[in-house]
Amino acid sequence: MEFSETAWKGFKNLKPHRQQWRSGLNVLLGPNGAGKTNLLESLSVLSGWGAFPSSGKTSSLVAWDAKGAFLAAAALGEREFSVEARVGARISLRADNGRVTHSELRALLPSLSFLPRDVELLEGAPSVRRQFLDRLCALVSPLYARRLAEYKQLVRQRTALLRQGGRVASTLKAIVPPMAQLGGWIRWNRVGAATLFAKELKGDFWELLPFELELSLEFKDYRAFEGSALTLENLTGELAAALDGGLGAELRVGAVFVGPHRDDLTFSCLGRPAALALSRGQKRRVVTAAVLAAGRVIESKLRMKPVLLLDDVVAELDAEGRERTGQALAASGWQVFSASAGGENPFGEAANVVWRVREGHIEGP
């Protein structure tokens, strides 16, 4: 899939405009604060992911002198349709004039993003890596986001009960079966996505990797990821046993120790965690390769090409890293939007088109 045209009004600092886009690698150049990230964020909203984490409340997407924001797009590729987004206190979405949910739109127009904070995929907390895997699972399985939200609600409910002490032991036991069912299903989906992701990471994009990587999906209350050895039935049963067996320790601390909310997707190379073995530039190359590998998973499962939204992906890369990254992005066959500060195209001939962004305006090639 790809965006053939987008339009916006009242969205952050972007001036009202209708813009036609090209296939392949679209490079967005401009100084900091020009509106490059805001433009990427508008595409994130139009593909069902909403605002970037750094934006905070949805209302912050609206320009200070506007009552609301309006976004529209024409998408084409494996199918053709139109998208509209109205932004106020919340975001309402329509596709071909019919209301759609965020998850439904993500299935129609899959996209993946790389933001400056995403280098934390290697050096950040486990929650960063879980979020990466959860976004991939949500694209591959439309039910995933809803079931993950239901599981998190049960974790909050169990935590509240734990803090009331042993007098609610029977209620705590009653929560175990639904938590185990949801948690086992979530882990089963994560295993499937991690298997495909690991395969793709060692496939077409290996040239981006500075060293060979090892990937491990770790369940803190179970065992290291072993591929086909983990079945839905086993995952559900093991989680139920862990929840029952860990009740005493959880009551003493007042927190849920076991379950998918504590899983970790780890990267290692040269016998060490990748966060310790690699330089900053090498980490960015690995994260870029990870985004591309995730895109291949989406393409193989959904039979649709994803759109990539990349913000400052070339920061801290040397000339070789920029060249390899540009070649990999161009060779993907997907529509890519890559924003970069400064006035020079970092990808050279690999870029299909270069756009200049100045004070919320976009100027053609």
CSV table of C-alpha atoms in Angstrom, one decimal:
chain,number,residue,atom,x,y,z
A,1,MET,CA,0.0,0.0,0.0
A,2,GLU,CA,1.0,3.6,-0.3
A,3,PHE,CA,-0.3,7.2,0.0
A,4,SER,CA,-0.9,8.7,-3.4
A,5,GLU,CA,-2.2,12.0,-1.9
A,6,THR,CA,-2.8,13.5,1.5
A,7,ALA,CA,-4.4,16.8,2.7
A,8,TRP,CA,-4.5,18.4,6.1
A,9,LYS,CA,-5.9,21.5,7.8
A,10,GLY,CA,-5.4,22.7,11.4
A,11,PHE,CA,-2.8,20.0,12.1
A,12,LYS,CA,0.1,21.2,14.3
A,13,ASN,CA,2.3,23.7,12.4
A,14,LEU,CA,1.5,22.3,8.9
A,15,LYS,CA,-0.1,24.9,6.6
A,16,PRO,CA,-3.4,23.8,5.0
A,17,HIS,CA,-2.3,21.9,1.9
A,18,ARG,CA,-3.0,19.0,-0.5
A,19,GLN,CA,0.1,17.0,-1.4
A,20,GLN,CA,0.7,14.3,-4.0
A,21,TRP,CA,3.4,11.7,-3.1
A,22,ARG,CA,5.6,9.4,-5.1
A,23,SER,CA,6.3,5.7,-4.7
A,24,GLY,CA,9.7,4.5,-3.3
A,25,LEU,CA,11.9,6.5,-1.0
A,26,ASN,CA,10.6,10.0,-0.3
A,27,VAL,CA,13.2,12.1,1.6
A,28,LEU,CA,11.9,15.0,3.7
A,29,LEU,CA,14.6,17.7,4.3
A,30,GLY,CA,14.5,20.7,6.5
A,31,PRO,CA,15.7,22.3,9.7
A,32,ASN,CA,14.5,21.3,13.1
A,33,GLY,CA,11.0,22.6,13.8
A,34,ALA,CA,10.1,22.9,10.1
A,35,GLY,CA,7.3,20.4,10.3
A,36,LYS,CA,9.0,17.1,9.1
A,37,THR,CA,8.0,15.1,12.1
A,38,ASN,CA,4.5,16.6,12.1
A,39,LEU,CA,4.1,15.5,8.5
A,40,LEU,CA,5.2,11.9,9.5
A,41,GLU,CA,2.8,12.1,12.4
A,42,SER,CA,-0.1,13.0,10.1
A,43,LEU,CA,0.6,9.9,8.1
A,44,SER,CA,0.7,7.9,11.4
A,45,VAL,CA,-2.8,9.2,12.2
A,46,LEU,CA,-4.1,8.4,8.7
A,47,SER,CA,-2.8,4.8,9.0
A,48,GLY,CA,-4.5,4.1,12.3
A,49,TRP,CA,-1.7,4.5,14.8
A,50,GLY,CA,-2.6,7.9,16.1
A,51,ALA,CA,-0.2,10.5,17.5
A,52,PHE,CA,3.5,9.8,18.2
A,53,PRO,CA,4.2,9.1,21.9
A,54,SER,CA,6.0,12.4,22.3
A,55,SER,CA,2.9,14.4,21.5
A,56,GLY,CA,1.0,13.5,24.7
A,57,LYS,CA,-2.7,14.3,24.5
A,58,THR,CA,-4.5,13.9,21.2
A,59,SER,CA,-5.7,17.6,21.5
A,60,SER,CA,-2.0,18.7,21.1
A,61,LEU,CA,-2.2,17.6,17.4
A,62,VAL,CA,-4.5,20.6,16.8
A,63,ALA,CA,-3.0,23.9,15.8
A,64,TRP,CA,-3.2,26.5,18.5
A,65,ASP,CA,-5.5,28.8,16.4
A,66,ALA,CA,-7.8,26.0,15.2
A,67,LYS,CA,-10.8,24.3,16.9
A,68,GLY,CA,-10.0,20.9,15.3
A,69,ALA,CA,-7.8,19.3,12.7
A,70,PHE,CA,-8.9,17.5,9.5
A,71,LEU,CA,-6.7,15.0,7.6
A,72,ALA,CA,-7.5,13.1,4.4
A,73,ALA,CA,-5.7,10.7,2.1
A,74,ALA,CA,-6.1,8.6,-1.0
A,75,ALA,CA,-4.4,5.2,-0.7
A,76,LEU,CA,-3.7,2.7,-3.4
A,77,GLY,CA,-1.8,-0.5,-4.0
A,78,GLU,CA,-3.3,-3.8,-3.2
A,79,ARG,CA,-6.6,-2.0,-2.9
A,80,GLU,CA,-7.8,1.6,-3.4
A,81,PHE,CA,-9.7,3.7,-0.8
A,82,SER,CA,-10.0,7.1,0.9
A,83,VAL,CA,-9.3,7.9,4.5
A,84,GLU,CA,-10.5,10.8,6.7
A,85,ALA,CA,-9.5,11.7,10.2
A,86,ARG,CA,-11.0,14.3,12.4
A,87,VAL,CA,-9.0,15.3,15.4
A,88,GLY,CA,-10.2,17.0,18.6
A,89,ALA,CA,-10.2,15.6,22.0
A,90,ARG,CA,-10.3,12.2,20.2
A,91,ILE,CA,-9.6,10.9,16.7
A,92,SER,CA,-12.5,9.7,14.6
A,93,LEU,CA,-11.7,7.7,11.4
A,94,ARG,CA,-13.5,7.0,8.2
A,95,ALA,CA,-12.5,4.8,5.2
A,96,ASP,CA,-14.5,5.1,2.0
A,97,ASN,CA,-17.1,7.2,4.0
A,98,GLY,CA,-17.7,4.5,6.6
A,99,ARG,CA,-16.6,4.6,10.2
A,100,VAL,CA,-13.6,2.4,11.1
A,101,THR,CA,-11.7,1.6,14.3
A,102,HIS,CA,-8.0,2.2,14.6
A,103,SER,CA,-7.3,-1.5,14.3
A,104,GLU,CA,-9.4,-1.9,11.2
A,105,LEU,CA,-7.6,1.0,9.5
A,106,ARG,CA,-4.2,-0.5,10.5
A,107,ALA,CA,-5.2,-3.7,8.7
A,108,LEU,CA,-6.2,-1.7,5.6
A,109,LEU,CA,-3.1,0.5,5.5
A,110,PRO,CA,-0.3,-1.1,7.4
A,111,SER,CA,2.6,1.2,8.5
A,112,LEU,CA,5.7,1.0,10.7
A,113,SER,CA,7.6,3.9,12.2
A,114,PHE,CA,11.2,4.6,13.4
A,115,LEU,CA,11.5,7.6,15.8
A,116,PRO,CA,14.6,8.8,17.5
A,117,ARG,CA,13.6,7.2,20.8
A,118,ASP,CA,13.4,3.8,19.0
A,119,VAL,CA,17.1,3.3,19.4
A,120,GLU,CA,16.0,2.2,22.9
A,121,LEU,CA,14.9,-1.0,21.3
A,122,LEU,CA,18.4,-2.3,22.1
A,123,GLU,CA,19.3,-0.2,25.2
A,124,GLY,CA,16.0,0.6,26.8
A,125,ALA,CA,13.7,-1.2,29.2
A,126,PRO,CA,11.9,-4.5,28.3
A,127,SER,CA,8.7,-2.5,27.9
A,128,VAL,CA,10.2,-0.8,24.8
A,129,ARG,CA,10.9,-4.2,23.1
A,130,ARG,CA,7.5,-5.5,24.2
A,131,GLN,CA,5.8,-2.5,22.6
A,132,PHE,CA,7.7,-3.1,19.3
A,133,LEU,CA,6.6,-6.8,19.3
A,134,ASP,CA,3.1,-5.8,20.2
A,135,ARG,CA,2.8,-3.4,17.4
A,136,LEU,CA,3.9,-6.1,15.0
A,137,CYS,CA,1.4,-8.6,16.4
A,138,ALA,CA,-1.4,-6.0,16.2
A,139,LEU,CA,-0.7,-5.6,12.5
A,140,VAL,CA,-0.6,-9.3,11.8
A,141,SER,CA,-3.6,-10.1,14.0
A,142,PRO,CA,-6.5,-7.6,14.2
A,143,LEU,CA,-7.7,-9.2,17.5
A,144,TYR,CA,-4.4,-8.7,19.2
A,145,ALA,CA,-4.7,-5.1,20.4
A,146,ARG,CA,-8.1,-5.7,21.9
A,147,ARG,CA,-7.1,-8.9,23.7
A,148,LEU,CA,-3.9,-7.3,25.0
A,149,ALA,CA,-6.0,-4.4,26.4
A,150,GLU,CA,-8.3,-7.0,28.1
A,151,TYR,CA,-5.3,-8.8,29.6
A,152,LYS,CA,-3.8,-5.5,31.0
A,153,GLN,CA,-7.1,-4.7,32.6
A,154,LEU,CA,-7.0,-8.1,34.4
A,155,VAL,CA,-3.5,-7.3,35.5
A,156,ARG,CA,-4.7,-4.1,37.0
A,157,GLN,CA,-7.6,-5.9,38.7
A,158,ARG,CA,-5.3,-8.6,40.1
A,159,THR,CA,-2.9,-5.9,41.4
A,160,ALA,CA,-5.7,-4.1,43.2
A,161,LEU,CA,-6.8,-7.3,44.8
A,162,LEU,CA,-3.3,-8.2,45.9
A,163,ARG,CA,-3.0,-5.0,47.7
A,164,GLN,CA,-6.2,-5.9,49.7
A,165,GLY,CA,-4.4,-8.9,51.1
A,166,GLY,CA,-5.4,-12.6,51.7
A,167,ARG,CA,-9.0,-11.8,52.5
A,168,VAL,CA,-9.7,-11.8,48.7
A,169,ALA,CA,-7.9,-15.0,48.0
A,170,SER,CA,-10.9,-16.6,46.4
A,171,THR,CA,-11.4,-13.7,44.0
A,172,LEU,CA,-7.7,-13.8,43.1
A,173,LYS,CA,-8.0,-17.5,42.2
A,174,ALA,CA,-11.1,-16.8,40.0
A,175,ILE,CA,-9.0,-14.4,37.9
A,176,VAL,CA,-6.4,-17.0,37.1
A,177,PRO,CA,-8.3,-18.9,34.3
A,178,PRO,CA,-9.1,-15.8,32.2
A,179,MET,CA,-5.6,-14.3,32.7
A,180,ALA,CA,-4.1,-17.6,31.7
A,181,GLN,CA,-6.3,-17.9,28.6
A,182,LEU,CA,-5.6,-14.3,27.4
A,183,GLY,CA,-1.9,-14.4,28.5
A,184,GLY,CA,-1.3,-17.7,26.8
A,185,TRP,CA,-2.9,-16.5,23.5
A,186,ILE,CA,-0.8,-13.3,23.6
A,187,ARG,CA,2.4,-15.3,24.1
A,188,TRP,CA,1.4,-17.7,21.3
A,189,ASN,CA,1.0,-14.8,19.0
A,190,ARG,CA,4.3,-13.3,20.1
A,191,VAL,CA,6.1,-16.6,19.5
A,192,GLY,CA,4.7,-16.7,15.9
A,193,ALA,CA,5.6,-13.1,15.2
A,194,ALA,CA,9.1,-13.5,16.8
A,195,THR,CA,9.8,-16.6,14.7
A,196,LEU,CA,9.0,-14.8,11.5
A,197,PHE,CA,10.8,-11.7,12.6
A,198,ALA,CA,14.0,-13.5,13.5
A,199,LYS,CA,13.9,-15.2,10.1
A,200,GLU,CA,13.5,-12.0,8.2
A,201,LEU,CA,16.1,-10.2,10.2
A,202,LYS,CA,18.7,-12.7,9.0
A,203,GLY,CA,17.4,-12.5,5.4
A,204,ASP,CA,17.4,-9.7,2.9
A,205,PHE,CA,18.6,-7.1,5.4
A,206,TRP,CA,21.6,-8.9,6.9
A,207,GLU,CA,24.0,-6.4,5.1
A,208,LEU,CA,22.6,-3.7,7.4
A,209,LEU,CA,23.8,-5.6,10.5
A,210,PRO,CA,27.3,-4.9,11.7
A,211,PHE,CA,27.5,-8.4,13.2
A,212,GLU,CA,25.3,-11.5,13.3
A,213,LEU,CA,22.5,-11.1,15.8
A,214,GLU,CA,20.8,-13.6,18.1
A,215,LEU,CA,17.2,-13.0,19.1
A,216,SER,CA,15.5,-14.5,22.2
A,217,LEU,CA,11.9,-14.1,23.4
A,218,GLU,CA,12.1,-14.6,27.1
A,219,PHE,CA,9.3,-15.4,29.5
A,220,LYS,CA,10.4,-14.5,33.0
A,221,ASP,CA,8.2,-17.2,34.6
A,222,TYR,CA,8.6,-19.8,31.9
A,223,ARG,CA,11.7,-20.4,29.8
A,224,ALA,CA,13.6,-19.0,26.8
A,225,PHE,CA,11.9,-19.0,23.5
A,226,GLU,CA,12.2,-22.3,21.7
A,227,GLY,CA,10.1,-21.9,18.6
A,228,SER,CA,7.8,-24.8,17.8
A,229,ALA,CA,8.2,-26.3,21.3
A,230,LEU,CA,5.8,-23.7,22.6
A,231,THR,CA,2.2,-24.5,21.9
A,232,LEU,CA,-0.9,-22.5,22.8
A,233,GLU,CA,-2.0,-25.2,25.2
A,234,ASN,CA,1.4,-25.4,27.0
A,235,LEU,CA,1.7,-21.6,27.2
A,236,THR,CA,-1.8,-21.3,28.8
A,237,GLY,CA,-1.2,-24.2,31.2
A,238,GLU,CA,2.2,-22.9,32.3
A,239,LEU,CA,0.9,-19.4,32.9
A,240,ALA,CA,-2.0,-20.7,35.0
A,241,ALA,CA,0.4,-22.8,37.1
A,242,ALA,CA,2.8,-19.8,37.5
A,243,LEU,CA,-0.1,-17.6,38.6
A,244,ASP,CA,-1.2,-20.1,41.2
A,245,GLY,CA,2.3,-20.9,42.4
A,246,GLY,CA,3.4,-17.3,42.7
A,247,LEU,CA,0.3,-16.0,44.7
A,248,GLY,CA,2.1,-16.0,48.0
A,249,ALA,CA,5.0,-13.9,46.8
A,250,GLU,CA,2.7,-11.6,45.0
A,251,LEU,CA,0.6,-11.0,48.1
A,252,ARG,CA,3.7,-10.0,50.1
A,253,VAL,CA,4.7,-7.4,47.5
A,254,GLY,CA,1.3,-6.4,46.1
A,255,ALA,CA,2.3,-6.8,42.4
A,256,VAL,CA,1.8,-9.3,39.6
A,257,PHE,CA,5.1,-11.1,38.9
A,258,VAL,CA,4.2,-13.4,36.1
A,259,GLY,CA,2.6,-13.0,32.7
A,260,PRO,CA,3.2,-11.4,29.2
A,261,HIS,CA,3.5,-7.9,30.8
A,262,ARG,CA,7.0,-9.0,31.9
A,263,ASP,CA,8.3,-10.7,28.7
A,264,ASP,CA,11.4,-9.4,26.9
A,265,LEU,CA,12.6,-9.6,23.3
A,266,THR,CA,16.4,-9.6,23.6
A,267,PHE,CA,19.1,-8.9,21.0
A,268,SER,CA,22.7,-10.1,21.4
A,269,CYS,CA,25.8,-10.4,19.4
A,270,LEU,CA,29.4,-11.4,19.9
A,271,GLY,CA,28.2,-13.3,23.0
A,272,ARG,CA,27.0,-10.1,24.7
A,273,PRO,CA,23.8,-7.9,24.8
A,274,ALA,CA,23.7,-5.8,21.7
A,275,ALA,CA,23.3,-2.7,23.8
A,276,LEU,CA,26.8,-3.3,25.2
A,277,ALA,CA,28.5,-4.7,22.1
A,278,LEU,CA,27.5,-2.0,19.6
A,279,SER,CA,28.3,1.7,19.0
A,280,ARG,CA,25.4,4.2,18.7
A,281,GLY,CA,25.7,4.1,14.9
A,282,GLN,CA,25.6,0.3,14.8
A,283,LYS,CA,22.6,0.3,17.0
A,284,ARG,CA,20.7,2.5,14.6
A,285,ARG,CA,21.6,0.2,11.8
A,286,VAL,CA,20.2,-2.8,13.8
A,287,VAL,CA,17.0,-0.9,14.6
A,288,THR,CA,16.5,0.1,11.0
A,289,ALA,CA,17.1,-3.6,10.0
A,290,ALA,CA,14.5,-4.5,12.6
A,291,VAL,CA,11.9,-2.2,11.2
A,292,LEU,CA,12.5,-3.5,7.7
A,293,ALA,CA,12.3,-7.1,8.9
A,294,ALA,CA,9.0,-6.3,10.6
A,295,GLY,CA,7.8,-4.9,7.4
A,296,ARG,CA,8.6,-8.1,5.6
A,297,VAL,CA,6.6,-10.0,8.2
A,298,ILE,CA,3.6,-7.8,7.5
A,299,GLU,CA,4.0,-8.2,3.8
A,300,SER,CA,4.1,-12.0,4.0
A,301,LYS,CA,1.2,-12.3,6.4
A,302,LEU,CA,-1.2,-9.6,5.1
A,303,ARG,CA,-0.1,-9.8,1.4
A,304,MET,CA,0.3,-6.0,1.5
A,305,LYS,CA,3.3,-3.7,1.3
A,306,PRO,CA,3.6,-1.5,4.4
A,307,VAL,CA,4.4,2.2,4.5
A,308,LEU,CA,7.5,3.2,6.5
A,309,LEU,CA,7.7,6.4,8.5
A,310,LEU,CA,11.3,7.2,9.5
A,311,ASP,CA,12.4,10.2,11.5
A,312,ASP,CA,16.1,11.0,11.6
A,313,VAL,CA,17.1,7.4,10.8
A,314,VAL,CA,20.5,8.4,9.5
A,315,ALA,CA,21.6,10.3,12.7
A,316,GLU,CA,25.0,9.0,13.9
A,317,LEU,CA,25.5,6.9,10.8
A,318,ASP,CA,28.8,7.1,8.9
A,319,ALA,CA,28.9,7.3,5.1
A,320,GLU,CA,28.8,3.5,4.7
A,321,GLY,CA,25.9,3.2,7.1
A,322,ARG,CA,23.9,5.9,5.2
A,323,GLU,CA,24.6,4.2,1.9
A,324,ARG,CA,23.6,0.8,3.1
A,325,THR,CA,20.5,2.1,4.7
A,326,GLY,CA,19.4,4.0,1.6
A,327,GLN,CA,20.0,0.9,-0.6
A,328,ALA,CA,18.0,-1.3,1.8
A,329,LEU,CA,15.1,1.2,1.9
A,330,ALA,CA,15.0,1.6,-1.8
A,331,ALA,CA,15.3,-2.2,-2.4
A,332,SER,CA,12.3,-2.9,-0.1
A,333,GLY,CA,9.9,-2.0,-2.8
A,334,TRP,CA,7.7,-0.1,-0.3
A,335,GLN,CA,6.8,3.6,0.0
A,336,VAL,CA,9.1,5.2,2.6
A,337,PHE,CA,9.0,8.6,4.1
A,338,SER,CA,12.4,9.5,5.7
A,339,ALA,CA,12.8,12.9,7.5
A,340,SER,CA,16.3,14.3,7.9
A,341,ALA,CA,17.6,17.6,9.3
A,342,GLY,CA,19.9,19.7,7.1
A,343,GLY,CA,19.9,20.5,3.4
A,344,GLU,CA,21.6,17.5,1.9
A,345,ASN,CA,20.0,14.2,0.7
A,346,PRO,CA,21.7,11.5,2.9
A,347,PHE,CA,20.8,8.7,0.6
A,348,GLY,CA,22.1,9.9,-2.7
A,349,GLU,CA,20.7,8.1,-5.8
A,350,ALA,CA,18.8,5.6,-3.7
A,351,ALA,CA,16.2,8.4,-3.0
A,352,ASN,CA,13.3,8.5,-5.5
A,353,VAL,CA,12.4,12.1,-4.7
A,354,VAL,CA,13.4,14.8,-2.2
A,355,TRP,CA,10.9,17.2,-0.6
A,356,ARG,CA,11.9,20.4,1.2
A,357,VAL,CA,9.9,21.3,4.4
A,358,ARG,CA,10.1,24.9,5.6
A,359,GLU,CA,7.8,26.5,8.3
A,360,GLY,CA,5.0,24.0,7.7
A,361,HIS,CA,5.2,24.2,3.9
A,362,ILE,CA,6.3,21.4,1.5
A,363,GLU,CA,8.0,22.2,-1.7
A,364,GLY,CA,8.3,19.7,-4.6
A,365,PRO,CA,11.4,18.2,-6.0
